[in-house]
Amino acid sequence: MALPADGLARQILGVDSVLALARQALAAGDDLAATAARAGLGEAVDLDTVRLLPPIDHADPAHLLLSGTGLTHLGSAEGRDRMHRAAAADPAPTDSMRMFRMGVEGGRPAPGEAGVQPEWFYKGDGSCLIASGEPLVSPAFALDGGEEPEIAGIYQIDAAGTPVRLGFALANEFSDHVTERGNDLWLAHSKLRPAALGPELWLGALPPDVRGVSRILRDGTVLWEKPFLSGEANMSHTVENLERHHFKYAPFRRPGDVHVHCFGTATLSFSDGVTARPGDVFEIEAAPFALPLRNALAVAPAADPTVTVL
């Protein structure tokens, strides 16, 4: 673990993970930055010479929940609506467009009030978290493997069952958009994929206007590139509203568990007619994060599991 200090990344002494540091902070009733400073900083780390891991994990992957919300950003319904309208050949508003409009009208409630609930989906457990530099592996049966540049919230549930936000990370919420386009009810299938997290944990509030770039590289050349926006200035929901509707469910407040929750995006290469292929590299960068998130697309070997009977 390292902390930016004096223009360098310096080792945090005596802790080997963000989760361990968070546990120390909770026990001391302090925040992460103060706890890291109290632990002391060691030698500088050359980030170009080490393997960068996701900013959170859990020794038991089953105690990390990876999930997300969609249709949360201004403009995020356009691509989805186009996909589902084409599949349905129906001029009526799609479920995606209706969900988006509900968010625009009720996703930013007054402080202390509950707004409209967003679309929610499950992606997997801690085994589905991928570090920058590692391949994003699409299952052999998938019809597509596409990027979704997002911000993810990182949370730990304390001993009293209270969700505690540790910070935010850059994410690629990898999905199968062809499967999703086939039927709105296949969204759940399309999301059961790994997700990549950038190596940095942003502490404190998320800046209201996050601006970045998402691109696909093929054979070292830019195949597609587009800016993406996040932060509450560009969202139809507040972060607080998304958190409220995630953690209102008691099973998501089990002490000791970790949650990685992706907040959504309005920018997809798939919406521009791009189909990624194995070997293509997804690259996502955005301030305030200093390091890019970079992952190559790969495909898993075919598997045909069968159910046996005892």
mmCIF file of C-alpha atoms in Angstrom:
data_model
loop_
_atom_site.group_PDB
_atom_site.id
_atom_site.type_symbol
_atom_site.label_atom_id
_atom_site.label_comp_id
_atom_site.label_asym_id
_atom_site.label_seq_id
_atom_site.Cartn_x
_atom_site.Cartn_y
_atom_site.Cartn_z
ATOM 1 C CA MET A 1 0.000 0.000 0.000
ATOM 2 C CA ALA A 2 1.204 3.499 -0.797
ATOM 3 C CA LEU A 3 0.046 7.055 -0.151
ATOM 4 C CA PRO A 4 0.839 10.078 -2.331
ATOM 5 C CA ALA A 5 3.200 12.384 -0.430
ATOM 6 C CA ASP A 6 5.547 15.121 -1.650
ATOM 7 C CA GLY A 7 4.902 14.166 -5.267
ATOM 8 C CA LEU A 8 5.839 10.522 -4.599
ATOM 9 C CA ALA A 9 4.009 7.325 -3.687
ATOM 10 C CA ARG A 10 5.268 6.201 -0.271
ATOM 11 C CA GLN A 11 4.682 2.919 1.501
ATOM 12 C CA ILE A 12 2.301 2.921 4.450
ATOM 13 C CA LEU A 13 4.066 1.073 7.229
ATOM 14 C CA GLY A 14 2.520 -1.820 9.112
ATOM 15 C CA VAL A 15 -0.553 -2.449 6.903
ATOM 16 C CA ASP A 16 -0.846 -4.685 3.872
ATOM 17 C CA SER A 17 -4.265 -3.725 2.486
ATOM 18 C CA VAL A 18 -6.850 -0.963 2.360
ATOM 19 C CA LEU A 19 -9.245 -3.226 4.237
ATOM 20 C CA ALA A 20 -6.741 -3.659 7.081
ATOM 21 C CA LEU A 21 -6.231 0.104 7.202
ATOM 22 C CA ALA A 22 -10.011 0.636 7.242
ATOM 23 C CA ARG A 23 -10.367 -1.740 10.176
ATOM 24 C CA GLN A 24 -7.736 0.189 12.079
ATOM 25 C CA ALA A 25 -9.489 3.476 11.273
ATOM 26 C CA LEU A 26 -12.859 2.148 12.466
ATOM 27 C CA ALA A 27 -11.331 0.848 15.705
ATOM 28 C CA ALA A 28 -9.680 4.224 16.351
ATOM 29 C CA GLY A 29 -12.718 6.269 15.296
ATOM 30 C CA ASP A 30 -10.584 8.064 12.704
ATOM 31 C CA ASP A 31 -10.495 8.468 8.933
ATOM 32 C CA LEU A 32 -8.285 6.610 6.461
ATOM 33 C CA ALA A 33 -5.881 9.472 5.740
ATOM 34 C CA ALA A 34 -5.230 10.167 9.426
ATOM 35 C CA THR A 35 -4.811 6.457 10.156
ATOM 36 C CA ALA A 36 -2.292 6.112 7.325
ATOM 37 C CA ALA A 37 -0.361 9.141 8.542
ATOM 38 C CA ARG A 38 -0.296 7.747 12.076
ATOM 39 C CA ALA A 39 1.069 4.429 10.775
ATOM 40 C CA GLY A 40 3.942 6.297 9.167
ATOM 41 C CA LEU A 41 5.280 6.455 5.636
ATOM 42 C CA GLY A 42 8.244 4.494 4.360
ATOM 43 C CA GLU A 43 10.303 4.543 1.197
ATOM 44 C CA ALA A 44 9.056 5.781 -2.156
ATOM 45 C CA VAL A 45 7.567 3.209 -4.523
ATOM 46 C CA ASP A 46 8.236 3.317 -8.266
ATOM 47 C CA LEU A 47 4.755 2.522 -9.563
ATOM 48 C CA ASP A 48 6.170 1.583 -12.969
ATOM 49 C CA THR A 49 8.053 -1.356 -11.468
ATOM 50 C CA VAL A 50 5.366 -2.984 -9.302
ATOM 51 C CA ARG A 51 2.162 -4.896 -9.972
ATOM 52 C CA LEU A 52 -0.793 -2.641 -9.227
ATOM 53 C CA LEU A 53 -3.722 -4.300 -7.476
ATOM 54 C CA PRO A 54 -7.337 -3.148 -7.100
ATOM 55 C CA PRO A 55 -7.751 -0.770 -4.148
ATOM 56 C CA ILE A 56 -9.938 -3.254 -2.261
ATOM 57 C CA ASP A 57 -10.296 -7.001 -1.843
ATOM 58 C CA HIS A 58 -11.381 -9.503 0.786
ATOM 59 C CA ALA A 59 -9.613 -12.649 2.025
ATOM 60 C CA ASP A 60 -12.910 -14.490 1.427
ATOM 61 C CA PRO A 61 -14.193 -13.380 -2.016
ATOM 62 C CA ALA A 62 -17.725 -14.458 -1.079
ATOM 63 C CA HIS A 63 -17.815 -11.534 1.366
ATOM 64 C CA LEU A 64 -17.310 -8.937 -1.369
ATOM 65 C CA LEU A 65 -20.377 -7.980 -3.415
ATOM 66 C CA LEU A 66 -19.880 -6.447 -6.860
ATOM 67 C CA SER A 67 -22.962 -4.622 -8.127
ATOM 68 C CA GLY A 68 -24.078 -1.561 -10.044
ATOM 69 C CA THR A 69 -26.781 0.822 -11.118
ATOM 70 C CA GLY A 70 -27.685 1.883 -14.646
ATOM 71 C CA LEU A 71 -29.490 4.759 -16.350
ATOM 72 C CA THR A 72 -28.068 7.116 -13.738
ATOM 73 C CA HIS A 73 -26.241 9.604 -15.957
ATOM 74 C CA LEU A 74 -27.678 12.333 -18.155
ATOM 75 C CA GLY A 75 -27.803 10.923 -21.655
ATOM 76 C CA SER A 76 -27.415 7.331 -20.464
ATOM 77 C CA ALA A 77 -30.805 6.252 -21.786
ATOM 78 C CA GLU A 78 -30.153 7.150 -25.414
ATOM 79 C CA GLY A 79 -28.089 4.105 -26.369
ATOM 80 C CA ARG A 80 -30.156 1.692 -24.303
ATOM 81 C CA ASP A 81 -33.423 3.069 -25.687
ATOM 82 C CA ARG A 82 -32.124 2.756 -29.247
ATOM 83 C CA MET A 83 -31.093 -0.869 -28.655
ATOM 84 C CA HIS A 84 -34.365 -1.958 -27.081
ATOM 85 C CA ARG A 85 -36.591 0.035 -29.436
ATOM 86 C CA ALA A 86 -34.932 -1.608 -32.444
ATOM 87 C CA ALA A 87 -35.424 -5.037 -30.895
ATOM 88 C CA ALA A 88 -39.084 -4.362 -30.089
ATOM 89 C CA ALA A 89 -39.957 -2.324 -33.207
ATOM 90 C CA ASP A 90 -42.366 -0.401 -30.985
ATOM 91 C CA PRO A 91 -42.741 3.408 -30.980
ATOM 92 C CA ALA A 92 -43.805 3.447 -27.312
ATOM 93 C CA PRO A 93 -41.224 4.478 -24.696
ATOM 94 C CA THR A 94 -39.094 1.533 -23.635
ATOM 95 C CA ASP A 95 -38.713 0.402 -20.039
ATOM 96 C CA SER A 96 -35.200 1.862 -20.148
ATOM 97 C CA MET A 97 -36.469 5.278 -21.150
ATOM 98 C CA ARG A 98 -39.198 5.192 -18.516
ATOM 99 C CA MET A 99 -36.622 4.242 -15.855
ATOM 100 C CA PHE A 100 -34.323 7.047 -16.983
ATOM 101 C CA ARG A 101 -37.138 9.619 -16.854
ATOM 102 C CA MET A 102 -38.038 8.488 -13.352
ATOM 103 C CA GLY A 103 -34.443 9.167 -12.308
ATOM 104 C CA VAL A 104 -34.408 12.604 -13.911
ATOM 105 C CA GLU A 105 -37.625 13.516 -12.110
ATOM 106 C CA GLY A 106 -36.947 11.883 -8.746
ATOM 107 C CA GLY A 107 -33.315 10.834 -8.427
ATOM 108 C CA ARG A 108 -32.089 13.976 -6.669
ATOM 109 C CA PRO A 109 -34.222 14.241 -3.509
ATOM 110 C CA ALA A 110 -33.878 16.858 -0.802
ATOM 111 C CA PRO A 111 -31.362 15.991 1.955
ATOM 112 C CA GLY A 112 -32.697 13.300 4.239
ATOM 113 C CA GLU A 113 -35.423 12.204 1.822
ATOM 114 C CA ALA A 114 -35.540 9.080 -0.349
ATOM 115 C CA GLY A 115 -35.691 9.582 -4.096
ATOM 116 C CA VAL A 116 -36.815 7.146 -6.768
ATOM 117 C CA GLN A 117 -34.972 3.844 -6.787
ATOM 118 C CA PRO A 118 -32.607 3.193 -9.726
ATOM 119 C CA GLU A 119 -32.090 0.151 -11.878
ATOM 120 C CA TRP A 120 -29.859 -2.281 -9.927
ATOM 121 C CA PHE A 121 -27.857 -5.325 -11.014
ATOM 122 C CA TYR A 122 -25.554 -7.970 -9.551
ATOM 123 C CA LYS A 123 -22.181 -8.618 -11.195
ATOM 124 C CA GLY A 124 -20.463 -11.131 -8.941
ATOM 125 C CA ASP A 125 -18.287 -11.520 -5.875
ATOM 126 C CA GLY A 126 -14.682 -10.661 -5.098
ATOM 127 C CA SER A 127 -13.388 -13.245 -7.566
ATOM 128 C CA CYS A 128 -14.788 -11.056 -10.367
ATOM 129 C CA LEU A 129 -12.606 -8.021 -9.529
ATOM 130 C CA ILE A 130 -9.767 -7.511 -12.031
ATOM 131 C CA ALA A 131 -6.711 -5.298 -11.609
ATOM 132 C CA SER A 132 -5.460 -2.845 -14.202
ATOM 133 C CA GLY A 133 -3.193 -4.706 -16.617
ATOM 134 C CA GLU A 134 -5.004 -8.009 -16.260
ATOM 135 C CA PRO A 135 -7.254 -9.353 -19.040
ATOM 136 C CA LEU A 136 -11.002 -8.882 -18.911
ATOM 137 C CA VAL A 137 -12.168 -12.393 -19.718
ATOM 138 C CA SER A 138 -15.478 -12.804 -21.504
ATOM 139 C CA PRO A 139 -17.181 -16.223 -21.242
ATOM 140 C CA ALA A 140 -17.116 -18.340 -24.397
ATOM 141 C CA PHE A 141 -20.918 -18.150 -24.733
ATOM 142 C CA ALA A 142 -20.989 -14.318 -24.644
ATOM 143 C CA LEU A 143 -22.221 -12.457 -27.706
ATOM 144 C CA ASP A 144 -20.157 -9.345 -26.935
ATOM 145 C CA GLY A 145 -17.602 -7.977 -24.503
ATOM 146 C CA GLY A 146 -17.757 -4.206 -24.175
ATOM 147 C CA GLU A 147 -16.433 -1.535 -21.844
ATOM 148 C CA GLU A 148 -18.383 0.757 -19.516
ATOM 149 C CA PRO A 149 -16.253 3.592 -18.068
ATOM 150 C CA GLU A 150 -17.540 4.358 -14.586
ATOM 151 C CA ILE A 151 -16.826 5.456 -11.060
ATOM 152 C CA ALA A 152 -17.317 2.845 -8.339
ATOM 153 C CA GLY A 153 -17.964 3.406 -4.657
ATOM 154 C CA ILE A 154 -16.006 1.214 -2.211
ATOM 155 C CA TYR A 155 -17.672 0.329 1.116
ATOM 156 C CA GLN A 156 -17.108 -1.707 4.262
ATOM 157 C CA ILE A 157 -19.869 -2.725 6.655
ATOM 158 C CA ASP A 158 -18.805 -1.996 10.244
ATOM 159 C CA ALA A 159 -19.465 -4.134 13.311
ATOM 160 C CA ALA A 160 -22.807 -2.417 13.921
ATOM 161 C CA GLY A 161 -24.021 -3.087 10.371
ATOM 162 C CA THR A 162 -23.462 0.486 9.145
ATOM 163 C CA PRO A 163 -22.140 0.980 5.593
ATOM 164 C CA VAL A 164 -18.935 3.040 5.609
ATOM 165 C CA ARG A 165 -17.704 4.529 2.352
ATOM 166 C CA LEU A 166 -13.941 4.131 2.032
ATOM 167 C CA GLY A 167 -13.650 6.051 -1.231
ATOM 168 C CA PHE A 168 -14.083 5.897 -4.981
ATOM 169 C CA ALA A 169 -12.221 4.098 -7.779
ATOM 170 C CA LEU A 170 -12.089 4.189 -11.551
ATOM 171 C CA ALA A 171 -13.921 1.192 -13.009
ATOM 172 C CA ASN A 172 -14.621 -0.666 -16.221
ATOM 173 C CA GLU A 173 -18.024 -2.279 -15.684
ATOM 174 C CA PHE A 174 -17.550 -4.858 -18.462
ATOM 175 C CA SER A 175 -20.822 -6.089 -20.052
ATOM 176 C CA ASP A 176 -22.387 -8.051 -22.925
ATOM 177 C CA HIS A 177 -24.385 -5.432 -24.809
ATOM 178 C CA VAL A 178 -25.553 -7.738 -27.616
ATOM 179 C CA THR A 179 -27.239 -10.030 -25.099
ATOM 180 C CA GLU A 180 -28.807 -7.021 -23.393
ATOM 181 C CA ARG A 181 -30.062 -5.675 -26.710
ATOM 182 C CA GLY A 182 -31.813 -8.962 -27.433
ATOM 183 C CA ASN A 183 -34.227 -8.539 -24.545
ATOM 184 C CA ASP A 184 -34.488 -6.031 -21.716
ATOM 185 C CA LEU A 185 -35.009 -8.927 -19.309
ATOM 186 C CA TRP A 186 -31.593 -10.334 -20.258
ATOM 187 C CA LEU A 187 -29.865 -7.400 -18.582
ATOM 188 C CA ALA A 188 -29.122 -9.604 -15.558
ATOM 189 C CA HIS A 189 -27.363 -12.141 -17.807
ATOM 190 C CA SER A 190 -25.368 -9.438 -19.586
ATOM 191 C CA LYS A 191 -23.931 -8.097 -16.325
ATOM 192 C CA LEU A 192 -22.577 -11.380 -14.907
ATOM 193 C CA ARG A 193 -19.048 -10.552 -15.974
ATOM 194 C CA PRO A 194 -15.797 -9.405 -14.337
ATOM 195 C CA ALA A 195 -15.138 -5.724 -13.713
ATOM 196 C CA ALA A 196 -11.787 -3.943 -13.606
ATOM 197 C CA LEU A 197 -10.840 -1.420 -10.933
ATOM 198 C CA GLY A 198 -8.102 1.162 -11.169
ATOM 199 C CA PRO A 199 -5.410 0.980 -8.462
ATOM 200 C CA GLU A 200 -6.259 4.270 -6.746
ATOM 201 C CA LEU A 201 -8.741 4.964 -3.961
ATOM 202 C CA TRP A 202 -10.038 8.545 -3.934
ATOM 203 C CA LEU A 203 -10.812 9.579 -0.352
ATOM 204 C CA GLY A 204 -13.569 11.981 0.633
ATOM 205 C CA ALA A 205 -16.327 13.306 -1.604
ATOM 206 C CA LEU A 206 -16.337 12.593 -5.318
ATOM 207 C CA PRO A 207 -15.753 15.780 -7.331
ATOM 208 C CA PRO A 208 -19.086 16.913 -8.806
ATOM 209 C CA ASP A 209 -17.743 17.089 -12.364
ATOM 210 C CA VAL A 210 -15.552 14.125 -13.347
ATOM 211 C CA ARG A 211 -14.276 14.235 -16.924
ATOM 212 C CA GLY A 212 -12.357 11.459 -18.582
ATOM 213 C CA VAL A 213 -11.653 9.598 -21.794
ATOM 214 C CA SER A 214 -12.536 6.053 -22.781
ATOM 215 C CA ARG A 215 -10.730 4.443 -25.715
ATOM 216 C CA ILE A 216 -10.112 1.123 -27.410
ATOM 217 C CA LEU A 217 -6.673 0.295 -28.810
ATOM 218 C CA ARG A 218 -6.241 -2.321 -31.526
ATOM 219 C CA ASP A 219 -2.697 -3.364 -32.393
ATOM 220 C CA GLY A 220 -1.428 -0.263 -30.598
ATOM 221 C CA THR A 221 -3.617 2.136 -32.603
ATOM 222 C CA VAL A 222 -6.689 3.982 -31.322
ATOM 223 C CA LEU A 223 -9.761 2.277 -32.785
ATOM 224 C CA TRP A 224 -12.319 4.370 -30.895
ATOM 225 C CA GLU A 225 -12.119 7.223 -28.403
ATOM 226 C CA LYS A 226 -14.714 9.350 -26.654
ATOM 227 C CA PRO A 227 -14.928 11.587 -23.573
ATOM 228 C CA PHE A 228 -17.099 10.440 -20.690
ATOM 229 C CA LEU A 229 -18.596 12.355 -17.785
ATOM 230 C CA SER A 230 -19.455 11.375 -14.235
ATOM 231 C CA GLY A 231 -19.938 13.052 -10.872
ATOM 232 C CA GLU A 232 -23.253 14.404 -9.651
ATOM 233 C CA ALA A 233 -23.190 17.407 -12.025
ATOM 234 C CA ASN A 234 -23.595 14.873 -14.846
ATOM 235 C CA MET A 235 -25.931 12.426 -13.121
ATOM 236 C CA SER A 236 -29.693 12.104 -12.811
ATOM 237 C CA HIS A 237 -29.273 10.551 -9.333
ATOM 238 C CA THR A 238 -27.227 11.708 -6.387
ATOM 239 C CA VAL A 239 -24.602 9.338 -5.013
ATOM 240 C CA GLU A 240 -26.461 9.415 -1.686
ATOM 241 C CA ASN A 241 -29.679 8.262 -3.363
ATOM 242 C CA LEU A 242 -27.908 5.373 -5.076
ATOM 243 C CA GLU A 243 -26.285 4.369 -1.797
ATOM 244 C CA ARG A 244 -29.575 4.609 0.097
ATOM 245 C CA HIS A 245 -31.327 2.230 -2.290
ATOM 246 C CA HIS A 246 -28.455 -0.245 -2.302
ATOM 247 C CA PHE A 247 -27.968 -0.473 1.444
ATOM 248 C CA LYS A 248 -31.657 -0.399 2.376
ATOM 249 C CA TYR A 249 -31.577 -4.186 1.975
ATOM 250 C CA ALA A 250 -30.570 -5.878 5.253
ATOM 251 C CA PRO A 251 -28.426 -8.616 3.591
ATOM 252 C CA PHE A 252 -26.215 -5.828 2.200
ATOM 253 C CA ARG A 253 -25.427 -4.623 5.720
ATOM 254 C CA ARG A 254 -23.713 -7.761 7.039
ATOM 255 C CA PRO A 255 -20.823 -6.744 9.330
ATOM 256 C CA GLY A 256 -17.400 -7.284 7.789
ATOM 257 C CA ASP A 257 -18.580 -7.445 4.188
ATOM 258 C CA VAL A 258 -17.157 -5.258 1.418
ATOM 259 C CA HIS A 259 -19.166 -3.725 -1.445
ATOM 260 C CA VAL A 260 -17.989 -2.387 -4.788
ATOM 261 C CA HIS A 261 -20.864 -0.527 -6.450
ATOM 262 C CA CYS A 262 -20.566 0.907 -9.980
ATOM 263 C CA PHE A 263 -22.537 4.115 -10.552
ATOM 264 C CA GLY A 264 -23.180 3.899 -14.295
ATOM 265 C CA THR A 265 -22.148 5.672 -17.491
ATOM 266 C CA ALA A 266 -23.547 7.381 -20.568
ATOM 267 C CA THR A 267 -20.653 6.457 -22.900
ATOM 268 C CA LEU A 268 -20.300 3.121 -24.713
ATOM 269 C CA SER A 269 -18.339 2.200 -27.829
ATOM 270 C CA PHE A 270 -21.133 -0.283 -28.579
ATOM 271 C CA SER A 271 -23.552 2.621 -29.048
ATOM 272 C CA ASP A 272 -21.262 3.848 -31.833
ATOM 273 C CA GLY A 273 -21.317 0.496 -33.620
ATOM 274 C CA VAL A 274 -17.922 -0.702 -32.367
ATOM 275 C CA THR A 275 -17.357 -4.391 -31.656
ATOM 276 C CA ALA A 276 -14.278 -5.173 -29.582
ATOM 277 C CA ARG A 277 -12.369 -8.341 -30.327
ATOM 278 C CA PRO A 278 -9.858 -10.400 -28.322
ATOM 279 C CA GLY A 279 -6.579 -8.551 -27.915
ATOM 280 C CA ASP A 280 -8.165 -5.100 -28.047
ATOM 281 C CA VAL A 281 -7.230 -2.958 -25.062
ATOM 282 C CA PHE A 282 -9.763 -0.896 -23.105
ATOM 283 C CA GLU A 283 -8.188 2.244 -21.647
ATOM 284 C CA ILE A 284 -10.024 4.557 -19.251
ATOM 285 C CA GLU A 285 -8.601 7.665 -17.614
ATOM 286 C CA ALA A 286 -10.173 10.516 -15.681
ATOM 287 C CA ALA A 287 -9.134 13.202 -13.231
ATOM 288 C CA PRO A 288 -8.817 13.187 -10.250
ATOM 289 C CA PHE A 289 -7.292 9.717 -10.740
ATOM 290 C CA ALA A 290 -3.642 9.917 -11.781
ATOM 291 C CA LEU A 291 -3.301 6.435 -13.271
ATOM 292 C CA PRO A 292 -5.238 4.966 -16.215
ATOM 293 C CA LEU A 293 -7.186 1.719 -16.094
ATOM 294 C CA ARG A 294 -6.030 -0.562 -18.898
ATOM 295 C CA ASN A 295 -7.232 -4.091 -19.701
ATOM 296 C CA ALA A 296 -7.129 -6.318 -22.765
ATOM 297 C CA LEU A 297 -10.165 -8.306 -23.894
ATOM 298 C CA ALA A 298 -9.837 -12.083 -23.731
ATOM 299 C CA VAL A 299 -12.251 -14.993 -24.126
ATOM 300 C CA ALA A 300 -12.473 -17.966 -21.764
ATOM 301 C CA PRO A 301 -12.330 -21.552 -23.043
ATOM 302 C CA ALA A 302 -15.709 -23.109 -23.697
ATOM 303 C CA ALA A 303 -17.275 -24.954 -20.777
ATOM 304 C CA ASP A 304 -20.418 -27.050 -20.670
ATOM 305 C CA PRO A 305 -21.214 -27.745 -17.017
ATOM 306 C CA THR A 306 -23.763 -30.434 -16.224
ATOM 307 C CA VAL A 307 -25.774 -30.966 -13.096
ATOM 308 C CA THR A 308 -25.398 -34.309 -11.322
ATOM 309 C CA VAL A 309 -27.922 -35.842 -8.973
ATOM 310 C CA LEU A 310 -27.060 -37.388 -5.613
#
